[in-house]
Coordinates of C-alpha atoms and ligand atoms in Angstrom, one line a residue:
Chain A
M291 CA 11.4 -13.7 -58.1
A292 CA 10.7 -17.0 -56.9
I293 CA 11.1 -15.8 -53.2
E294 CA 8.5 -13.1 -54.0
V295 CA 6.0 -15.5 -55.3
E296 CA 6.7 -17.6 -52.2
E297 CA 6.0 -14.6 -49.9
N298 CA 2.7 -13.8 -51.6
R299 CA 1.7 -17.4 -51.0
R300 CA 2.6 -17.4 -47.5
D301 CA 0.9 -13.9 -46.8
F302 CA -2.3 -15.4 -48.4
L303 CA -2.1 -18.4 -46.2
I304 CA -1.6 -16.5 -42.9
L305 CA -4.4 -14.1 -44.0
A306 CA -6.8 -16.9 -44.8
T307 CA -5.9 -18.7 -41.8
S308 CA -6.4 -15.7 -39.4
A309 CA -9.7 -14.8 -41.1
F310 CA -11.0 -18.6 -40.7
G311 CA -9.8 -18.4 -37.0
V312 CA -11.7 -15.2 -36.3
A313 CA -14.8 -16.3 -38.0
G314 CA -14.7 -19.6 -36.1
V315 CA -14.3 -17.8 -32.8
A316 CA -17.0 -15.5 -33.6
A317 CA -19.4 -18.4 -34.4
A318 CA -18.5 -20.2 -31.3
A319 CA -19.0 -16.9 -29.1
W320 CA -22.7 -16.9 -30.3
P321 CA -24.0 -19.5 -28.1
F322 CA -22.3 -18.1 -25.1
I323 CA -23.7 -14.5 -25.9
R324 CA -27.2 -15.9 -26.4
S325 CA -27.1 -17.8 -23.1
W326 CA -27.5 -14.4 -21.3
S327 CA -30.8 -13.6 -23.2
P328 CA -34.1 -14.3 -21.3
S329 CA -34.7 -18.0 -21.1
A330 CA -37.7 -19.9 -22.1
D331 CA -39.2 -19.8 -18.4
V332 CA -38.8 -16.2 -18.4
L333 CA -40.3 -15.6 -21.6
A334 CA -43.3 -17.8 -20.5
Q335 CA -44.2 -15.3 -17.7
A336 CA -45.8 -13.4 -20.6
T337 CA -49.3 -12.5 -19.1
S338 CA -50.8 -11.4 -15.6
E339 CA -54.6 -11.5 -14.9
V340 CA -56.1 -9.0 -12.4
D341 CA -59.5 -8.7 -11.0
I342 CA -60.5 -5.0 -11.1
S343 CA -63.7 -5.2 -9.4
P344 CA -62.7 -4.3 -5.9
L345 CA -61.0 -1.1 -7.2
Q346 CA -62.7 2.0 -6.0
P347 CA -62.5 5.4 -7.9
G348 CA -59.2 6.9 -7.0
Q349 CA -57.9 3.8 -5.8
M350 CA -54.7 2.1 -7.3
I351 CA -53.0 -1.3 -7.1
T352 CA -49.5 -2.5 -8.2
V353 CA -49.3 -5.9 -9.9
P354 CA -46.4 -7.7 -11.1
W355 CA -46.0 -8.3 -14.9
Q356 CA -42.8 -10.0 -16.1
G357 CA -41.3 -9.2 -12.9
K358 CA -42.0 -5.5 -13.5
P359 CA -44.5 -3.5 -11.3
V360 CA -47.9 -2.2 -13.3
F361 CA -50.1 0.3 -11.9
V362 CA -53.8 -0.2 -12.4
L363 CA -55.7 2.9 -11.3
R364 CA -59.4 3.6 -11.4
R365 CA -59.6 7.3 -12.1
T366 CA -61.9 9.7 -10.6
P367 CA -63.8 11.9 -12.9
E368 CA -61.5 14.8 -11.8
M369 CA -58.4 12.9 -12.6
I370 CA -59.8 12.1 -16.2
A371 CA -60.7 15.7 -16.6
S372 CA -57.2 16.8 -15.6
A373 CA -55.7 14.4 -17.9
Q374 CA -57.8 15.4 -20.8
K375 CA -57.1 19.1 -20.1
G376 CA -53.4 18.2 -20.5
D377 CA -53.9 17.2 -24.1
S378 CA -53.9 20.9 -25.2
E379 CA -50.8 21.7 -22.9
S380 CA -47.2 21.7 -24.2
L381 CA -45.9 18.2 -23.5
P382 CA -42.4 16.8 -23.7
D383 CA -43.8 13.6 -25.1
P384 CA -47.0 14.5 -26.7
A385 CA -49.8 12.1 -26.5
K386 CA -53.7 12.2 -26.2
D387 CA -55.2 10.9 -23.1
A388 CA -57.8 9.0 -25.1
D389 CA -55.1 7.1 -26.9
R390 CA -53.7 5.9 -23.6
V391 CA -56.5 4.1 -22.2
K392 CA -59.0 1.6 -23.3
R393 CA -61.7 2.6 -20.7
P394 CA -61.3 6.2 -19.6
E395 CA -61.8 5.3 -15.9
L396 CA -59.1 2.7 -16.0
L397 CA -55.3 3.8 -16.4
V398 CA -52.9 0.8 -16.8
L399 CA -49.3 1.8 -16.7
L400 CA -45.9 0.0 -16.6
A401 CA -44.7 1.6 -13.4
V402 CA -41.1 2.0 -14.7
C403 CA -39.7 5.3 -15.1
T404 CA -38.5 6.2 -18.5
H405 CA -35.5 7.9 -17.0
L406 CA -33.5 5.1 -15.2
G407 CA -36.2 2.6 -14.3
C408 CA -37.2 3.3 -10.8
V409 CA -40.8 2.8 -9.7
P410 CA -42.8 6.1 -9.3
Q411 CA -44.7 6.8 -6.3
P412 CA -48.5 6.1 -6.2
I413 CA -51.0 8.6 -7.6
G414 CA -51.1 11.9 -6.1
T415 CA -47.6 12.3 -5.1
G416 CA -46.4 14.3 -8.0
D417 CA -47.2 17.8 -9.5
Y418 CA -50.1 17.5 -12.0
G419 CA -51.9 15.2 -9.4
G420 CA -50.0 12.1 -10.8
F421 CA -46.8 10.1 -10.0
L422 CA -43.7 11.2 -8.8
C423 CA -40.4 9.3 -9.4
P424 CA -38.2 9.7 -6.3
C425 CA -34.9 8.8 -7.9
H426 CA -34.3 11.8 -9.8
G427 CA -37.5 13.7 -9.7
S428 CA -39.8 13.1 -12.7
H429 CA -43.3 14.1 -12.5
Y430 CA -46.0 12.1 -14.5
D431 CA -49.6 13.5 -14.7
T432 CA -52.9 11.5 -14.3
S433 CA -52.4 10.0 -17.8
G434 CA -48.9 8.9 -17.0
R435 CA -47.3 11.3 -19.3
I436 CA -44.2 13.1 -18.3
R437 CA -44.6 16.8 -17.4
K438 CA -41.2 17.7 -15.5
G439 CA -37.9 16.3 -14.9
P440 CA -35.2 14.2 -16.5
A441 CA -37.4 11.3 -17.9
P442 CA -37.6 11.6 -21.7
K443 CA -40.9 9.6 -22.4
N444 CA -44.2 9.0 -20.9
L445 CA -44.8 6.0 -18.7
E446 CA -45.4 2.9 -21.2
V447 CA -49.0 1.6 -21.4
P448 CA -48.4 -2.2 -21.7
H449 CA -50.4 -4.1 -24.0
Y450 CA -53.7 -5.3 -22.2
D451 CA -57.1 -6.5 -22.8
F452 CA -60.3 -7.5 -20.8
K453 CA -61.1 -11.1 -20.5
D454 CA -64.5 -10.1 -19.2
A455 CA -66.0 -7.0 -17.5
N456 CA -63.9 -7.3 -14.3
T457 CA -60.9 -9.3 -15.5
L458 CA -57.9 -7.4 -17.0
V459 CA -55.1 -9.2 -18.8
I460 CA -51.8 -7.6 -19.1
G461 CA -49.4 -8.7 -21.7
K462 CA -49.7 -10.8 -24.9
A463 CA -49.7 -14.6 -24.6
L464 CA -46.9 -16.0 -26.8
A465 CA -48.5 -18.0 -29.6
Chain B
M201 CA 19.7 -25.0 1.8
S202 CA 22.0 -23.2 -0.7
T203 CA 22.3 -26.4 -2.8
I204 CA 18.6 -26.9 -3.0
M205 CA 18.3 -23.1 -4.1
E206 CA 20.9 -23.8 -6.7
W207 CA 19.2 -26.8 -8.0
I208 CA 15.9 -24.7 -8.3
D209 CA 17.7 -21.8 -9.7
K210 CA 19.3 -23.8 -12.6
R211 CA 15.8 -24.8 -13.6
L212 CA 13.7 -21.7 -12.6
P213 CA 15.9 -18.7 -11.8
V214 CA 13.7 -17.6 -8.7
T215 CA 16.7 -16.0 -6.9
E216 CA 17.6 -14.0 -9.7
L217 CA 14.0 -12.7 -10.2
I218 CA 13.6 -11.8 -6.6
K219 CA 17.1 -9.8 -6.6
S220 CA 16.4 -8.0 -9.8
Q221 CA 12.8 -7.3 -9.2
A222 CA 12.5 -7.0 -5.5
T223 CA 15.3 -6.9 -3.1
E224 CA 17.8 -5.0 -5.0
Y225 CA 15.4 -3.3 -7.3
P226 CA 16.6 0.3 -7.4
T227 CA 14.0 2.7 -6.3
P228 CA 14.3 6.5 -6.0
K229 CA 15.2 7.5 -2.5
N230 CA 13.2 10.7 -2.2
L231 CA 9.7 8.9 -2.5
N232 CA 7.3 10.4 0.0
Y233 CA 4.4 8.6 1.7
W234 CA 2.1 9.3 -1.3
W235 CA 4.0 6.3 -2.8
N236 CA 2.6 4.0 -0.2
F237 CA -0.8 3.7 -1.6
G238 CA -0.1 1.2 -4.4
S239 CA 1.2 -1.4 -2.0
L240 CA -1.6 -0.5 0.2
A241 CA -4.1 -1.2 -2.7
L242 CA -2.5 -4.4 -3.3
T243 CA -2.9 -5.3 0.4
V244 CA -6.5 -4.7 0.2
L245 CA -7.0 -6.6 -3.1
I246 CA -5.4 -9.5 -1.3
I247 CA -7.8 -8.9 1.8
M248 CA -10.9 -8.6 -0.6
I249 CA -10.1 -11.9 -2.5
A250 CA -9.4 -13.8 0.7
T251 CA -12.6 -12.8 2.5
G252 CA -14.5 -12.9 -0.7
L253 CA -13.6 -16.5 -1.3
F254 CA -14.7 -17.4 2.1
L255 CA -18.0 -15.5 1.9
A256 CA -18.7 -17.2 -1.4
M257 CA -18.6 -20.5 0.4
H258 CA -21.8 -19.5 2.5
Y259 CA -23.3 -17.0 0.1
K260 CA -26.2 -18.2 -2.4
P261 CA -26.6 -16.4 -5.6
D262 CA -30.3 -16.8 -5.9
A263 CA -33.0 -14.2 -5.8
A264 CA -35.1 -16.1 -3.1
L265 CA -32.1 -16.9 -1.1
A266 CA -29.4 -14.2 -1.4
F267 CA -30.6 -11.8 1.3
K268 CA -31.3 -14.6 3.9
S269 CA -27.8 -16.1 3.1
V270 CA -26.1 -12.9 4.0
E271 CA -28.1 -12.7 7.3
H272 CA -27.1 -16.3 7.8
I273 CA -23.4 -15.2 7.3
M274 CA -23.9 -12.4 9.7
R275 CA -25.7 -14.5 12.4
D276 CA -25.0 -18.1 12.1
V277 CA -21.5 -18.6 10.3
N278 CA -18.6 -18.7 12.8
F279 CA -16.9 -15.3 12.3
G280 CA -19.2 -14.7 9.3
W281 CA -19.9 -11.1 10.5
L282 CA -16.0 -10.5 10.6
L283 CA -15.6 -11.7 7.0
R284 CA -18.4 -9.6 5.8
Y285 CA -17.5 -6.6 7.6
M286 CA -13.9 -6.9 6.4
H287 CA -15.2 -7.3 2.8
A288 CA -17.7 -4.5 2.9
N289 CA -15.3 -2.0 4.6
G290 CA -12.3 -3.2 2.4
A291 CA -14.2 -1.8 -0.6
T292 CA -14.1 1.5 0.9
F293 CA -10.6 1.5 1.7
F294 CA -9.8 0.1 -1.7
F295 CA -11.3 3.1 -3.2
I296 CA -9.7 5.4 -1.0
F297 CA -6.3 4.1 -1.8
V298 CA -7.0 3.9 -5.5
Y299 CA -8.2 7.4 -5.5
I300 CA -5.1 8.8 -3.7
H301 CA -2.9 6.6 -5.9
I302 CA -4.4 8.1 -9.0
L303 CA -4.2 11.9 -7.6
R304 CA -0.7 11.1 -6.7
G305 CA 0.1 10.3 -10.3
M306 CA -1.8 13.4 -11.4
Y307 CA 0.2 15.6 -9.0
Y308 CA 3.7 14.3 -9.8
G309 CA 3.2 13.9 -13.5
S310 CA 3.5 10.0 -13.2
Y311 CA 1.3 9.7 -16.2
R312 CA 4.1 11.5 -18.5
A313 CA 6.2 9.7 -21.0
P314 CA 7.6 7.1 -20.5
R315 CA 4.9 5.8 -18.2
E316 CA 1.8 6.2 -20.6
I317 CA 1.2 2.6 -20.6
L318 CA 1.6 2.0 -17.0
W319 CA -0.9 4.9 -16.5
W320 CA -3.3 3.2 -18.9
I321 CA -3.1 -0.1 -17.2
G322 CA -4.0 1.6 -13.9
V323 CA -7.1 3.4 -15.6
V324 CA -8.2 -0.2 -16.9
I325 CA -7.8 -1.5 -13.3
F326 CA -9.9 1.2 -12.0
F327 CA -12.8 0.5 -14.4
M328 CA -12.4 -3.2 -13.5
L329 CA -12.6 -2.3 -9.8
M330 CA -15.8 -0.1 -10.3
G331 CA -17.5 -2.9 -12.2
T332 CA -16.5 -5.4 -9.5
A333 CA -17.6 -3.1 -6.7
F334 CA -20.8 -2.3 -8.3
M335 CA -21.8 -6.1 -8.9
G336 CA -20.7 -7.1 -5.4
Y337 CA -23.0 -4.3 -3.9
V338 CA -26.0 -6.1 -5.7
L339 CA -25.3 -9.6 -4.0
P340 CA -26.7 -8.8 -0.5
W341 CA -29.9 -8.2 -2.5
G342 CA -31.3 -5.4 -0.4
Q343 CA -33.3 -2.5 -1.5
M344 CA -30.1 -0.3 -2.4
S345 CA -28.7 -3.5 -4.0
Y346 CA -31.7 -3.9 -6.3
W347 CA -32.4 -0.4 -7.1
G348 CA -28.7 0.5 -7.7
A349 CA -28.6 -2.3 -10.1
A350 CA -31.8 -1.2 -11.7
V351 CA -30.6 2.3 -12.3
I352 CA -27.0 1.6 -13.4
T353 CA -28.1 -1.1 -15.9
N354 CA -30.8 1.3 -17.2
L355 CA -28.0 3.6 -18.2
M356 CA -27.2 1.2 -21.0
S357 CA -30.7 1.8 -22.3
A358 CA -29.5 5.4 -23.5
I359 CA -27.4 3.8 -26.3
P360 CA -29.2 4.4 -29.4
V361 CA -30.8 1.7 -31.4
V362 CA -29.4 -1.4 -29.4
G363 CA -29.9 0.0 -26.0
N364 CA -33.0 -1.5 -24.8
D365 CA -32.1 -4.9 -26.2
L366 CA -28.7 -4.7 -24.7
V367 CA -30.4 -4.1 -21.1
I368 CA -32.6 -7.1 -21.5
W369 CA -29.8 -9.0 -22.5
I370 CA -27.6 -7.9 -19.4
W371 CA -30.7 -8.7 -17.2
G372 CA -31.6 -11.9 -18.8
G373 CA -35.2 -11.1 -18.4
F374 CA -37.4 -7.9 -18.4
S375 CA -36.3 -6.5 -15.0
V376 CA -33.4 -7.0 -12.8
A377 CA -34.2 -10.5 -11.3
D378 CA -32.7 -13.9 -10.4
P379 CA -30.7 -14.5 -13.6
T380 CA -29.1 -11.1 -13.1
L381 CA -28.1 -11.8 -9.6
N382 CA -26.6 -15.1 -10.7
R383 CA -24.4 -13.9 -13.4
F384 CA -23.4 -10.8 -11.4
F385 CA -22.2 -13.2 -8.7
V386 CA -20.1 -15.0 -11.1
L387 CA -18.6 -11.9 -12.6
H388 CA -18.1 -10.5 -9.1
F389 CA -16.1 -13.6 -8.4
L390 CA -14.1 -13.6 -11.5
L391 CA -13.3 -9.9 -12.1
P392 CA -11.1 -9.6 -9.0
L393 CA -9.1 -12.6 -10.2
L394 CA -8.3 -10.9 -13.5
V395 CA -7.8 -7.6 -11.6
F396 CA -4.9 -9.5 -9.7
G397 CA -3.4 -10.5 -13.1
V398 CA -3.7 -7.1 -14.6
V399 CA -2.0 -5.8 -11.5
F400 CA 1.2 -7.7 -12.3
V401 CA 1.0 -6.3 -15.8
H402 CA 1.0 -3.1 -14.1
L403 CA 4.0 -3.9 -12.1
W404 CA 5.7 -5.4 -15.1
A405 CA 5.2 -1.8 -17.0
L406 CA 6.4 -0.1 -13.7
H407 CA 9.6 -2.3 -13.4
A408 CA 10.3 -1.5 -17.2
V409 CA 10.3 2.3 -16.7
H410 CA 10.7 2.6 -12.9
S411 CA 9.1 4.8 -10.3
N412 CA 8.6 8.4 -10.9
N413 CA 9.4 10.5 -7.7
P414 CA 8.4 13.8 -6.0
V415 CA 10.8 15.8 -8.0
G416 CA 9.7 14.3 -11.3
I417 CA 13.2 13.9 -13.0
D418 CA 14.7 10.6 -14.0
A419 CA 16.6 8.9 -11.3
H420 CA 20.0 8.2 -12.7
D421 CA 22.7 6.5 -10.8
D422 CA 23.2 4.9 -7.3
K423 CA 23.3 8.2 -5.6
D424 CA 19.6 8.6 -6.6
N425 CA 18.4 4.9 -5.8
L426 CA 18.1 2.7 -3.0
P427 CA 17.5 -1.0 -3.1
F428 CA 14.0 -1.6 -2.5
H429 CA 14.7 -4.0 0.5
P430 CA 15.0 -3.1 3.3
Y431 CA 14.2 0.7 2.6
Y432 CA 10.8 0.4 0.9
T433 CA 9.8 -3.0 2.4
I434 CA 9.9 -1.5 5.8
K435 CA 8.2 1.7 4.7
D436 CA 5.4 -0.1 3.0
L437 CA 4.9 -2.4 5.8
Y438 CA 4.7 0.7 8.1
G439 CA 2.0 2.0 5.9
V440 CA 0.1 -1.3 6.1
G441 CA 0.3 -1.0 9.9
V442 CA -1.3 2.4 9.9
F443 CA -4.0 1.2 7.5
L444 CA -4.9 -1.8 9.6
I445 CA -5.5 0.6 12.5
F446 CA -8.0 2.6 10.7
Y447 CA -9.4 -0.4 9.0
C448 CA -9.8 -2.3 12.3
Y449 CA -11.7 0.7 13.8
F450 CA -14.2 0.5 11.1
V451 CA -14.6 -3.3 11.0
F452 CA -14.9 -3.5 14.9
F453 CA -16.4 -0.3 15.9
A454 CA -18.2 1.3 13.0
P455 CA -18.9 -1.5 10.6
N456 CA -22.1 0.1 9.1
A457 CA -20.8 3.7 8.9
F458 CA -20.4 3.3 4.9
L459 CA -23.5 0.9 4.4
E460 CA -26.9 2.0 3.9
A461 CA -29.7 1.2 6.2
D462 CA -32.0 0.6 3.4
N463 CA -30.0 -2.2 2.3
Y464 CA -31.0 -4.2 5.3
I465 CA -34.6 -4.3 3.7
P466 CA -35.0 -7.3 1.3
A467 CA -35.1 -6.2 -2.3
N468 CA -38.6 -5.4 -3.6
P469 CA -39.0 -5.0 -7.4
M470 CA -42.4 -3.4 -6.9
Q471 CA -41.2 -0.3 -4.8
T472 CA -38.4 2.1 -5.1
P473 CA -37.0 3.5 -1.9
A474 CA -37.7 7.3 -1.5
H475 CA -34.1 8.2 -1.8
I476 CA -31.6 6.0 -3.5
V477 CA -27.9 6.8 -3.2
P478 CA -24.9 4.9 -4.7
E479 CA -21.9 4.0 -2.4
W480 CA -19.9 7.1 -1.6
Y481 CA -17.0 6.0 -4.0
F482 CA -19.4 6.5 -7.1
L483 CA -20.9 9.7 -5.9
P484 CA -18.9 12.2 -8.0
F485 CA -19.5 10.3 -11.2
Y486 CA -23.3 9.9 -10.2
A487 CA -23.4 13.7 -9.7
I488 CA -21.9 14.3 -13.3
L489 CA -24.7 11.9 -14.7
R490 CA -27.4 13.8 -13.0
S491 CA -26.0 17.2 -13.9
I492 CA -26.8 16.9 -17.6
D493 CA -30.3 17.4 -17.5
F494 CA -30.8 20.5 -20.0
L495 CA -30.5 18.8 -23.4
G496 CA -34.1 17.6 -23.6
S497 CA -34.4 14.0 -24.9
F498 CA -30.7 13.9 -25.5
S499 CA -30.0 14.4 -21.8
K500 CA -30.0 10.8 -20.8
L501 CA -27.3 9.7 -23.3
A502 CA -25.4 12.8 -22.7
G503 CA -25.4 12.2 -19.1
V504 CA -24.1 8.6 -19.5
I505 CA -21.5 9.9 -22.0
A506 CA -20.3 12.5 -19.6
M507 CA -20.0 9.9 -16.7
V508 CA -18.1 7.4 -18.8
F509 CA -15.8 10.3 -20.2
S510 CA -15.0 11.6 -16.8
I511 CA -12.9 8.6 -16.2
A512 CA -11.9 7.8 -19.7
I513 CA -10.5 11.3 -20.1
L514 CA -7.7 10.0 -17.9
F515 CA -6.3 7.9 -20.8
I516 CA -5.6 11.1 -22.8
L517 CA -4.2 13.0 -19.9
P518 CA -0.5 12.0 -20.8
F519 CA -1.2 13.9 -24.1
L520 CA -2.9 16.9 -22.7
D521 CA -0.3 18.0 -20.3
R522 CA 2.4 19.5 -22.6
S523 CA 4.6 21.1 -19.9
P524 CA 8.5 20.4 -20.0
V525 CA 8.3 19.6 -16.3
R526 CA 6.6 16.5 -14.8
S527 CA 5.9 17.4 -11.0
F528 CA 3.6 20.0 -10.0
R529 CA 5.9 21.0 -7.3
Y530 CA 7.7 23.2 -9.8
R531 CA 4.4 24.3 -11.7
P532 CA 2.7 26.9 -9.8
L533 CA -0.4 27.2 -12.2
S534 CA -1.0 23.5 -12.4
K535 CA -0.8 23.1 -8.8
Q536 CA -3.6 25.5 -8.2
L537 CA -5.6 23.8 -10.8
F538 CA -4.9 20.4 -9.2
W539 CA -6.2 21.6 -5.7
I540 CA -9.3 23.2 -7.4
F541 CA -9.8 19.7 -9.1
V542 CA -9.6 17.9 -5.7
A543 CA -11.8 20.3 -3.7
N544 CA -14.3 20.1 -6.7
A545 CA -14.5 16.3 -6.6
F546 CA -15.8 16.8 -2.9
V547 CA -18.4 19.1 -4.0
L548 CA -19.6 16.6 -6.6
G549 CA -19.6 13.8 -4.2
W550 CA -21.9 16.0 -2.1
V551 CA -24.2 16.8 -4.7
G552 CA -24.4 13.3 -5.8
Y553 CA -25.3 12.4 -2.2
N554 CA -28.2 15.0 -1.9
P555 CA -31.6 14.5 -3.5
P556 CA -31.7 15.8 -7.2
D557 CA -34.4 18.7 -6.3
A558 CA -32.6 19.9 -3.1
S559 CA -31.2 23.3 -2.7
L560 CA -29.0 25.7 -0.7
F561 CA -30.1 28.6 1.5
S562 CA -33.8 27.6 1.2
G563 CA -34.1 27.5 -2.6
A564 CA -31.9 30.4 -3.4
I565 CA -29.4 28.0 -5.0
P566 CA -30.8 24.8 -6.5
L567 CA -28.3 22.1 -6.3
I568 CA -28.7 21.2 -9.8
L569 CA -26.7 24.6 -10.7
I570 CA -23.9 23.6 -8.2
G571 CA -23.7 20.0 -9.9
R572 CA -23.6 21.6 -13.4
T573 CA -20.9 24.2 -12.3
S574 CA -19.0 21.4 -10.7
T575 CA -19.2 19.1 -13.7
A576 CA -17.8 22.1 -15.8
I577 CA -15.0 22.6 -13.5
Y578 CA -14.3 18.7 -13.5
F579 CA -13.8 18.7 -17.2
G580 CA -12.4 22.3 -17.2
Y581 CA -9.3 21.0 -15.4
F582 CA -8.3 18.9 -18.3
V583 CA -8.8 21.5 -20.9
I584 CA -7.3 24.4 -18.9
L585 CA -4.3 22.2 -17.9
W586 CA -3.9 21.5 -21.7
L587 CA -4.2 25.2 -22.5
V588 CA -1.7 26.5 -19.9
T589 CA 1.0 24.0 -20.9
A590 CA 0.3 23.9 -24.7
L591 CA 0.5 27.7 -24.9
D592 CA 3.4 28.2 -22.4
I593 CA 1.5 30.2 -20.2
E594 CA 2.8 28.5 -17.1
K595 CA 6.4 29.3 -16.3
P596 CA 7.7 26.5 -14.3
R597 CA 10.1 27.0 -11.6
P598 CA 13.9 25.7 -12.0
V599 CA 14.1 21.9 -11.4
P600 CA 17.0 20.2 -9.6
K601 CA 19.4 18.2 -11.6
C602 CA 19.6 15.2 -9.3
L603 CA 17.5 13.7 -6.5
Ligands
HEM936 C1 -11.6 -6.1 -6.2 C2 -12.1 -6.7 -5.2 C3 -13.5 -6.7 -4.6 C4 -14.5 -5.7 -4.3 C5 -14.0 -4.3 -4.4 C6 -15.6 -6.2 -3.8 C7 -16.6 -5.5 -3.5 C8 -17.7 -6.0 -2.8 C9 -18.8 -5.3 -2.1 C10 -19.1 -3.6 -2.2 C11 -19.8 -6.2 -1.6 C12 -21.1 -5.7 -0.9 C13 -20.8 -5.9 0.5 C14 -22.2 -5.6 1.4 O1 -22.6 -4.6 1.4 O2 -22.4 -6.6 2.0 C15 -19.2 -7.5 -2.0 C16 -20.1 -8.6 -1.7 C17 -19.6 -9.8 -1.9 N1 -18.4 -10.2 -2.6 FE1 -17.0 -9.0 -3.0 N2 -15.5 -7.6 -3.7 C18 -14.2 -8.0 -4.3 C19 -13.8 -9.2 -4.4 C20 -14.5 -10.4 -4.1 C21 -14.0 -11.8 -4.5 C22 -12.7 -12.2 -5.0 C23 -15.0 -12.6 -4.2 C24 -15.1 -14.1 -4.3 C25 -14.2 -15.0 -4.5 C26 -16.1 -12.0 -3.6 C27 -17.3 -12.4 -3.1 C28 -18.4 -11.6 -2.6 C29 -19.6 -12.1 -1.9 C30 -20.0 -13.6 -1.9 C31 -20.3 -11.1 -1.5 C32 -21.7 -11.2 -1.0 C33 -21.8 -11.2 0.7 C34 -21.8 -9.7 1.2 O3 -22.6 -8.9 0.7 O4 -20.9 -9.5 2.1 N3 -15.8 -10.6 -3.6 N4 -18.1 -7.4 -2.6
FES937 S1 -35.5 7.0 -12.7 FE1 -37.2 8.0 -12.4 S2 -36.4 10.0 -12.5 FE2 -34.5 8.9 -12.8

């Protein structure tokens, strides 16, 4: 009887010590794991400013934002019309063109394919008059919506604003 | 001399270890040349660690300096070109040897009891090797390095809920960039050293259960076995000699045969090359990834799962094969399945090499259909092998009683 009690006590001590050890290691691992997350200087590259005045209709530039490419396209009336026509067609990731632009003539897109992150080629390379991702053949239309290929989602529209009529600010400054 | 050895042996029994595990270690007498590829893989691992260590003394893991430092190795460092070409082509030979080594095991049933743990450790080494090669290829920071890294790390984003945060964590930013390169360098340095350690666990497991052999029956007595030395030391060395001939041919006369021209263009995060291809040794798995494209928004995750599973399935192979006989030499159906599997792996590689929207006979057969069929055949091998053996459909031929 006494031996049994002793064994219970020993089991408990072993269990408690192991649990304490595991919790301790887990807690100590946290700083190591967190050290891989974006550091303060990476987070500080929050916004990019772009002068859009030189852009002619149909012209597109690629600007870096947080190390990623952003397409800024001044759309022609035909491109806008084609994008709006797409609203009523069946889309893999339905979205209205009007909800994807702040000014109809200016399309701002995160140029990162939603499939596996390649940069699509410039306007006019894909079917639907839009962008073709060369890696696995995704076609995006003149609103940056996915129309064909393996990508599951539309090209993301990053947060952006206009500082003045000709200055585009991509991203949100951290408070 | 012998008194010194005695002194040491009393404290650390070296002689006894060498005798029992190397020189007098009993080895089946009928091993054929497919059994050379284990020692060949170890030879390449040692070459990789040696050349890698000396490359690391000149290489700079910094996004602004990495590409230049590799060119510096190529042009300025004494014999830098040799170190780099030995390292880059060594990776190719490493994979050739490991693939043959694995297929050898699959053909002669080396994964069967009692060698399951030995087999599993091998699969773990293979995973580590793939990780190492992938991260090594990122280091020169050319266009293929960069976009290969982007596509492969993006695979992680397919994981539900945590995927996107996981990718940002791996990158240490919002795209593949300097922090990514720096940590990949450290891991590329560390992993092969871990592999080296795991190889010894692999050998420990081997020496506990001993080598399988082409006949696939247990080797029993002295009539079935030979001492490892000199019989297999000399045979393994002969293999190394043959390997070095081929290796030197590539290192000295065709050093860029397996490298991509685009990787001599510095990484540009703003532009993806028109056609990105992984290194040849990842092509079959890349083809499997791309072949799952018919499940709508679920395709991406399914493709990733299929790709990981295509290797992880090797873990359960020991339980899928139910035949009473190990070696395919006496298993007519399994043997045919095996060769279909091998041929199919080449088809998958070819599909993975070509652009996804390519086709055969000017559009008559889209490549994607071939890719899907080959993917089905790849997994079909494991399912059919299981059915054929579990349902006793295969009638094995008689197996010899001794070697
Ligand atoms: C399992 C063993 C290893 C494999 C499969 C492997 C594979 C690779 C590959 C494929 C490359 C790219 C080569 C190129 O295209 O230029 C590379 C580069 C590199 N590796 Fe390794 N490696 C291994 C071990 C090591 C070790 C142990 C070290 C360091 C101690 C190392 C250091 C380097 C360095 C510094 C580079 C960049 C220079 C270059 O690109 O040539 N490697 N590795
Ligand atoms: S990354 Fe764009 S199609 Fe795959």
